Amino acid sequence: MIFTTDAQGEITYICLEWVSYAGQTREMAYRDGWTTPVLESDQDAVRAVFSEAAKAQAEFCVRFRIRCADGSVRWLVAGGVPSFGPPGRSFLGYLGSMTEFAPTEATEIAAYGGIERFIPPPTHVATQAVSPLDTIADHLIIVHSLMEQHDATSGLREVKAALFKIGQALARSDGSRLRLN
């Protein structure tokens, strides 16, 4: 599930899959409202990772539990890559992804994460994108992570530019139509 944030780490776009998955309208999820379905015991850790990452303008990854619309508790991993733009390569926020990775409630551990390289897990069937822009963003985030993981610098600038362009398109749209211009 794709999301974008502003420079403070607050959600400015969230994909339509979030509505059925978390049981929130998109408007409810904006800013930090998306953390409402996050288990109360995990909320502080999630907010701290988002805030710390935004201050450092660095990639982040956080794992947490969420109470889904159907009442079940599931584990998600969320992470994002920073986006920079004019003027002067200003930090604009994040293009990120959330994926279910363990469809069960595990009470032995709580939320955890930090500023680190974000390598998204394979997409779980429960969190697959249906919007073309969200699907493109998901794949570009994976490409970016793999290139950085393997120090493949040739083409990395173009991938970052594509991530920026997709982030702009998501900010301008509801995510349902492909509009990159």
PDB file of C-alpha atoms in Angstrom:
ATOM      1  CA  MET A   1       0.000   0.000   0.000  1.00  0.00           C
ATOM      2  CA  ILE A   2       1.551   3.277  -1.139  1.00  0.00           C
ATOM      3  CA  PHE A   3       1.687   6.502   0.844  1.00  0.00           C
ATOM      4  CA  THR A   4       3.377   9.886   0.615  1.00  0.00           C
ATOM      5  CA  THR A   5       4.283  12.245   3.434  1.00  0.00           C
ATOM      6  CA  ASP A   6       5.253  15.851   3.802  1.00  0.00           C
ATOM      7  CA  ALA A   7       8.610  16.949   5.208  1.00  0.00           C
ATOM      8  CA  GLN A   8       7.323  16.426   8.779  1.00  0.00           C
ATOM      9  CA  GLY A   9       6.474  12.780   8.047  1.00  0.00           C
ATOM     10  CA  GLU A  10       2.707  13.302   8.015  1.00  0.00           C
ATOM     11  CA  ILE A  11       0.616  11.402   5.450  1.00  0.00           C
ATOM     12  CA  THR A  12      -0.498  13.488   2.460  1.00  0.00           C
ATOM     13  CA  TYR A  13      -1.617  10.585   0.233  1.00  0.00           C
ATOM     14  CA  ILE A  14      -2.663   7.029   1.006  1.00  0.00           C
ATOM     15  CA  CYS A  15      -3.834   4.447  -1.500  1.00  0.00           C
ATOM     16  CA  LEU A  16      -7.417   3.257  -1.804  1.00  0.00           C
ATOM     17  CA  GLU A  17      -6.460  -0.211  -0.507  1.00  0.00           C
ATOM     18  CA  TRP A  18      -5.968   1.387   2.921  1.00  0.00           C
ATOM     19  CA  VAL A  19      -9.692   2.190   3.122  1.00  0.00           C
ATOM     20  CA  SER A  20     -10.799  -1.433   2.984  1.00  0.00           C
ATOM     21  CA  TYR A  21      -7.759  -2.798   4.822  1.00  0.00           C
ATOM     22  CA  ALA A  22      -7.788  -0.447   7.814  1.00  0.00           C
ATOM     23  CA  GLY A  23     -11.416   0.651   7.774  1.00  0.00           C
ATOM     24  CA  GLN A  24     -10.581   4.347   7.541  1.00  0.00           C
ATOM     25  CA  THR A  25     -11.481   6.896   4.915  1.00  0.00           C
ATOM     26  CA  ARG A  26      -8.516   8.483   3.215  1.00  0.00           C
ATOM     27  CA  GLU A  27      -9.353  11.780   4.926  1.00  0.00           C
ATOM     28  CA  MET A  28      -9.222  10.064   8.353  1.00  0.00           C
ATOM     29  CA  ALA A  29      -5.763   8.673   7.511  1.00  0.00           C
ATOM     30  CA  TYR A  30      -4.165  11.989   6.547  1.00  0.00           C
ATOM     31  CA  ARG A  31      -1.560  13.636   8.773  1.00  0.00           C
ATOM     32  CA  ASP A  32      -1.024  11.077  11.537  1.00  0.00           C
ATOM     33  CA  GLY A  33      -4.610   9.769  11.572  1.00  0.00           C
ATOM     34  CA  TRP A  34      -3.446   6.586   9.858  1.00  0.00           C
ATOM     35  CA  THR A  35      -1.918   5.523  13.176  1.00  0.00           C
ATOM     36  CA  THR A  36      -5.372   5.210  14.803  1.00  0.00           C
ATOM     37  CA  PRO A  37      -5.745   1.522  13.782  1.00  0.00           C
ATOM     38  CA  VAL A  38      -2.149   0.809  14.892  1.00  0.00           C
ATOM     39  CA  LEU A  39      -2.261  -1.058  18.216  1.00  0.00           C
ATOM     40  CA  GLU A  40      -1.978   1.421  21.050  1.00  0.00           C
ATOM     41  CA  SER A  41       1.132  -0.310  22.407  1.00  0.00           C
ATOM     42  CA  ASP A  42       2.866   0.206  19.014  1.00  0.00           C
ATOM     43  CA  GLN A  43       1.795   3.790  18.269  1.00  0.00           C
ATOM     44  CA  ASP A  44       4.609   5.596  20.116  1.00  0.00           C
ATOM     45  CA  ALA A  45       7.294   3.528  18.378  1.00  0.00           C
ATOM     46  CA  VAL A  46       5.733   4.106  14.941  1.00  0.00           C
ATOM     47  CA  ARG A  47       5.391   7.854  15.465  1.00  0.00           C
ATOM     48  CA  ALA A  48       8.963   8.063  16.804  1.00  0.00           C
ATOM     49  CA  VAL A  49      10.417   6.308  13.738  1.00  0.00           C
ATOM     50  CA  PHE A  50       8.479   8.556  11.323  1.00  0.00           C
ATOM     51  CA  SER A  51       9.539  11.680  13.242  1.00  0.00           C
ATOM     52  CA  GLU A  52      13.198  10.634  13.608  1.00  0.00           C
ATOM     53  CA  ALA A  53      13.432   9.752   9.916  1.00  0.00           C
ATOM     54  CA  ALA A  54      11.902  13.074   8.848  1.00  0.00           C
ATOM     55  CA  LYS A  55      14.361  14.993  11.027  1.00  0.00           C
ATOM     56  CA  ALA A  56      17.282  13.026   9.540  1.00  0.00           C
ATOM     57  CA  GLN A  57      15.769  13.052   6.020  1.00  0.00           C
ATOM     58  CA  ALA A  58      16.752   9.395   5.805  1.00  0.00           C
ATOM     59  CA  GLU A  59      15.186   6.127   4.681  1.00  0.00           C
ATOM     60  CA  PHE A  60      13.236   4.320   7.369  1.00  0.00           C
ATOM     61  CA  CYS A  61      11.615   1.007   8.122  1.00  0.00           C
ATOM     62  CA  VAL A  62       9.181   0.139  10.914  1.00  0.00           C
ATOM     63  CA  ARG A  63       7.228  -2.995  11.782  1.00  0.00           C
ATOM     64  CA  PHE A  64       4.001  -2.777  13.759  1.00  0.00           C
ATOM     65  CA  ARG A  65       0.629  -4.349  14.431  1.00  0.00           C
ATOM     66  CA  ILE A  66      -2.638  -2.991  13.142  1.00  0.00           C
ATOM     67  CA  ARG A  67      -6.268  -3.769  13.873  1.00  0.00           C
ATOM     68  CA  CYS A  68      -7.792  -4.264  10.434  1.00  0.00           C
ATOM     69  CA  ALA A  69     -11.295  -3.397   9.295  1.00  0.00           C
ATOM     70  CA  ASP A  70     -12.366  -7.016   9.832  1.00  0.00           C
ATOM     71  CA  GLY A  71     -11.178  -6.886  13.473  1.00  0.00           C
ATOM     72  CA  SER A  72      -8.116  -9.079  12.956  1.00  0.00           C
ATOM     73  CA  VAL A  73      -4.662  -7.977  14.118  1.00  0.00           C
ATOM     74  CA  ARG A  74      -1.904  -8.175  11.526  1.00  0.00           C
ATOM     75  CA  TRP A  75       1.728  -7.196  11.200  1.00  0.00           C
ATOM     76  CA  LEU A  76       2.718  -4.561   8.646  1.00  0.00           C
ATOM     77  CA  VAL A  77       6.085  -3.278   7.588  1.00  0.00           C
ATOM     78  CA  ALA A  78       6.204   0.352   6.448  1.00  0.00           C
ATOM     79  CA  GLY A  79       9.119   2.219   5.017  1.00  0.00           C
ATOM     80  CA  GLY A  80       9.969   5.067   2.779  1.00  0.00           C
ATOM     81  CA  VAL A  81      12.606   6.724   0.689  1.00  0.00           C
ATOM     82  CA  PRO A  82      13.156  10.473   0.973  1.00  0.00           C
ATOM     83  CA  SER A  83      12.186  12.788  -1.851  1.00  0.00           C
ATOM     84  CA  PHE A  84      14.123  15.962  -2.621  1.00  0.00           C
ATOM     85  CA  GLY A  85      13.237  18.756  -5.005  1.00  0.00           C
ATOM     86  CA  PRO A  86      13.575  22.434  -5.744  1.00  0.00           C
ATOM     87  CA  PRO A  87      14.575  24.808  -4.408  1.00  0.00           C
ATOM     88  CA  GLY A  88      18.092  23.617  -3.690  1.00  0.00           C
ATOM     89  CA  ARG A  89      17.261  19.943  -3.188  1.00  0.00           C
ATOM     90  CA  SER A  90      14.840  20.701  -0.349  1.00  0.00           C
ATOM     91  CA  PHE A  91      13.511  17.693   1.563  1.00  0.00           C
ATOM     92  CA  LEU A  92       9.890  17.236   0.474  1.00  0.00           C
ATOM     93  CA  GLY A  93       8.886  14.089   2.373  1.00  0.00           C
ATOM     94  CA  TYR A  94       8.628  10.386   1.599  1.00  0.00           C
ATOM     95  CA  LEU A  95       7.284   7.992  -0.954  1.00  0.00           C
ATOM     96  CA  GLY A  96       6.604   4.843   1.002  1.00  0.00           C
ATOM     97  CA  SER A  97       5.035   1.454   1.065  1.00  0.00           C
ATOM     98  CA  MET A  98       3.204  -0.655   3.666  1.00  0.00           C
ATOM     99  CA  THR A  99       2.972  -4.417   3.280  1.00  0.00           C
ATOM    100  CA  GLU A 100       1.425  -7.102   5.444  1.00  0.00           C
ATOM    101  CA  PHE A 101       4.058  -9.641   6.344  1.00  0.00           C
ATOM    102  CA  ALA A 102       2.578 -11.889   9.035  1.00  0.00           C
ATOM    103  CA  PRO A 103      -1.204 -12.353   9.125  1.00  0.00           C
ATOM    104  CA  THR A 104      -1.299 -13.225  12.798  1.00  0.00           C
ATOM    105  CA  GLU A 105      -1.145 -11.472  16.149  1.00  0.00           C
ATOM    106  CA  ALA A 106       2.180 -11.960  17.856  1.00  0.00           C
ATOM    107  CA  THR A 107       2.164 -10.613  21.388  1.00  0.00           C
ATOM    108  CA  GLU A 108       5.773 -11.489  22.239  1.00  0.00           C
ATOM    109  CA  ILE A 109       7.159  -8.465  20.435  1.00  0.00           C
ATOM    110  CA  ALA A 110       6.035  -4.899  19.921  1.00  0.00           C
ATOM    111  CA  ALA A 111       6.632  -2.423  17.131  1.00  0.00           C
ATOM    112  CA  TYR A 112      10.224  -1.782  16.162  1.00  0.00           C
ATOM    113  CA  GLY A 113      12.139   0.046  13.459  1.00  0.00           C
ATOM    114  CA  GLY A 114      14.550   2.811  12.772  1.00  0.00           C
ATOM    115  CA  ILE A 115      16.427   4.830  10.277  1.00  0.00           C
ATOM    116  CA  GLU A 116      17.926   2.277   7.963  1.00  0.00           C
ATOM    117  CA  ARG A 117      17.858   1.169   4.403  1.00  0.00           C
ATOM    118  CA  PHE A 118      14.293   0.257   3.487  1.00  0.00           C
ATOM    119  CA  ILE A 119      13.984  -3.013   1.615  1.00  0.00           C
ATOM    120  CA  PRO A 120      10.309  -3.771   1.105  1.00  0.00           C
ATOM    121  CA  PRO A 121       9.215  -7.362   1.609  1.00  0.00           C
ATOM    122  CA  PRO A 122       7.383  -9.154  -1.204  1.00  0.00           C
ATOM    123  CA  THR A 123       3.840  -7.857  -1.567  1.00  0.00           C
ATOM    124  CA  HIS A 124       1.281  -9.824   0.422  1.00  0.00           C
ATOM    125  CA  VAL A 125      -2.007 -10.603  -1.330  1.00  0.00           C
ATOM    126  CA  ALA A 126      -3.895  -8.561   1.298  1.00  0.00           C
ATOM    127  CA  THR A 127      -1.974  -5.373   0.470  1.00  0.00           C
ATOM    128  CA  GLN A 128      -1.509  -5.517  -3.305  1.00  0.00           C
ATOM    129  CA  ALA A 129      -2.048  -2.254  -5.150  1.00  0.00           C
ATOM    130  CA  VAL A 130      -4.887  -1.848  -7.613  1.00  0.00           C
ATOM    131  CA  SER A 131      -3.997   1.651  -8.812  1.00  0.00           C
ATOM    132  CA  PRO A 132      -1.474   1.864 -11.666  1.00  0.00           C
ATOM    133  CA  LEU A 133       0.410   4.703  -9.929  1.00  0.00           C
ATOM    134  CA  ASP A 134       0.604   2.750  -6.671  1.00  0.00           C
ATOM    135  CA  THR A 135       1.883  -0.336  -8.497  1.00  0.00           C
ATOM    136  CA  ILE A 136       4.553   1.724 -10.273  1.00  0.00           C
ATOM    137  CA  ALA A 137       5.577   3.355  -6.983  1.00  0.00           C
ATOM    138  CA  ASP A 138       5.828  -0.056  -5.280  1.00  0.00           C
ATOM    139  CA  HIS A 139       8.104  -1.385  -8.011  1.00  0.00           C
ATOM    140  CA  LEU A 140      10.264   1.740  -8.151  1.00  0.00           C
ATOM    141  CA  ILE A 141      10.793   1.618  -4.376  1.00  0.00           C
ATOM    142  CA  ILE A 142      11.947  -1.995  -4.706  1.00  0.00           C
ATOM    143  CA  VAL A 143      14.273  -1.103  -7.624  1.00  0.00           C
ATOM    144  CA  HIS A 144      15.721   1.814  -5.627  1.00  0.00           C
ATOM    145  CA  SER A 145      16.354  -0.422  -2.620  1.00  0.00           C
ATOM    146  CA  LEU A 146      17.982  -3.166  -4.670  1.00  0.00           C
ATOM    147  CA  MET A 147      20.225  -0.706  -6.509  1.00  0.00           C
ATOM    148  CA  GLU A 148      21.411   0.860  -3.258  1.00  0.00           C
ATOM    149  CA  GLN A 149      21.842  -2.537  -1.597  1.00  0.00           C
ATOM    150  CA  HIS A 150      24.159  -3.665  -4.390  1.00  0.00           C
ATOM    151  CA  ASP A 151      25.892  -0.292  -4.909  1.00  0.00           C
ATOM    152  CA  ALA A 152      24.526  -0.128  -8.450  1.00  0.00           C
ATOM    153  CA  THR A 153      24.949   3.604  -8.947  1.00  0.00           C
ATOM    154  CA  SER A 154      24.504   3.588 -12.718  1.00  0.00           C
ATOM    155  CA  GLY A 155      20.910   4.632 -13.262  1.00  0.00           C
ATOM    156  CA  LEU A 156      20.195   5.416  -9.603  1.00  0.00           C
ATOM    157  CA  ARG A 157      19.739   9.110 -10.338  1.00  0.00           C
ATOM    158  CA  GLU A 158      17.113   8.255 -12.960  1.00  0.00           C
ATOM    159  CA  VAL A 159      15.294   5.938 -10.535  1.00  0.00           C
ATOM    160  CA  LYS A 160      15.264   8.693  -7.899  1.00  0.00           C
ATOM    161  CA  ALA A 161      13.914  11.112 -10.524  1.00  0.00           C
ATOM    162  CA  ALA A 162      11.195   8.594 -11.417  1.00  0.00           C
ATOM    163  CA  LEU A 163      10.305   8.194  -7.724  1.00  0.00           C
ATOM    164  CA  PHE A 164      10.029  11.971  -7.455  1.00  0.00           C
ATOM    165  CA  LYS A 165       7.792  12.136 -10.531  1.00  0.00           C
ATOM    166  CA  ILE A 166       5.526   9.348  -9.240  1.00  0.00           C
ATOM    167  CA  GLY A 167       5.305  11.096  -5.864  1.00  0.00           C
ATOM    168  CA  GLN A 168       4.246  14.293  -7.621  1.00  0.00           C
ATOM    169  CA  ALA A 169       1.656  12.405  -9.677  1.00  0.00           C
ATOM    170  CA  LEU A 170       0.253  10.767  -6.544  1.00  0.00           C
ATOM    171  CA  ALA A 171       0.012  14.144  -4.841  1.00  0.00           C
ATOM    172  CA  ARG A 172      -1.978  15.513  -7.804  1.00  0.00           C
ATOM    173  CA  SER A 173      -4.331  12.577  -8.214  1.00  0.00           C
ATOM    174  CA  ASP A 174      -6.510  10.172  -6.346  1.00  0.00           C
ATOM    175  CA  GLY A 175      -4.153   7.421  -7.559  1.00  0.00           C
ATOM    176  CA  SER A 176      -6.709   5.819  -9.831  1.00  0.00           C
ATOM    177  CA  ARG A 177      -5.484   7.211 -13.138  1.00  0.00           C
ATOM    178  CA  LEU A 178      -2.029   7.229 -14.606  1.00  0.00           C
ATOM    179  CA  ARG A 179      -1.005  10.902 -14.964  1.00  0.00           C
ATOM    180  CA  LEU A 180       2.716  11.503 -15.039  1.00  0.00           C
ATOM    181  CA  ASN A 181       2.768  14.879 -16.804  1.00  0.00           C
TER     182      ASN A 181
END
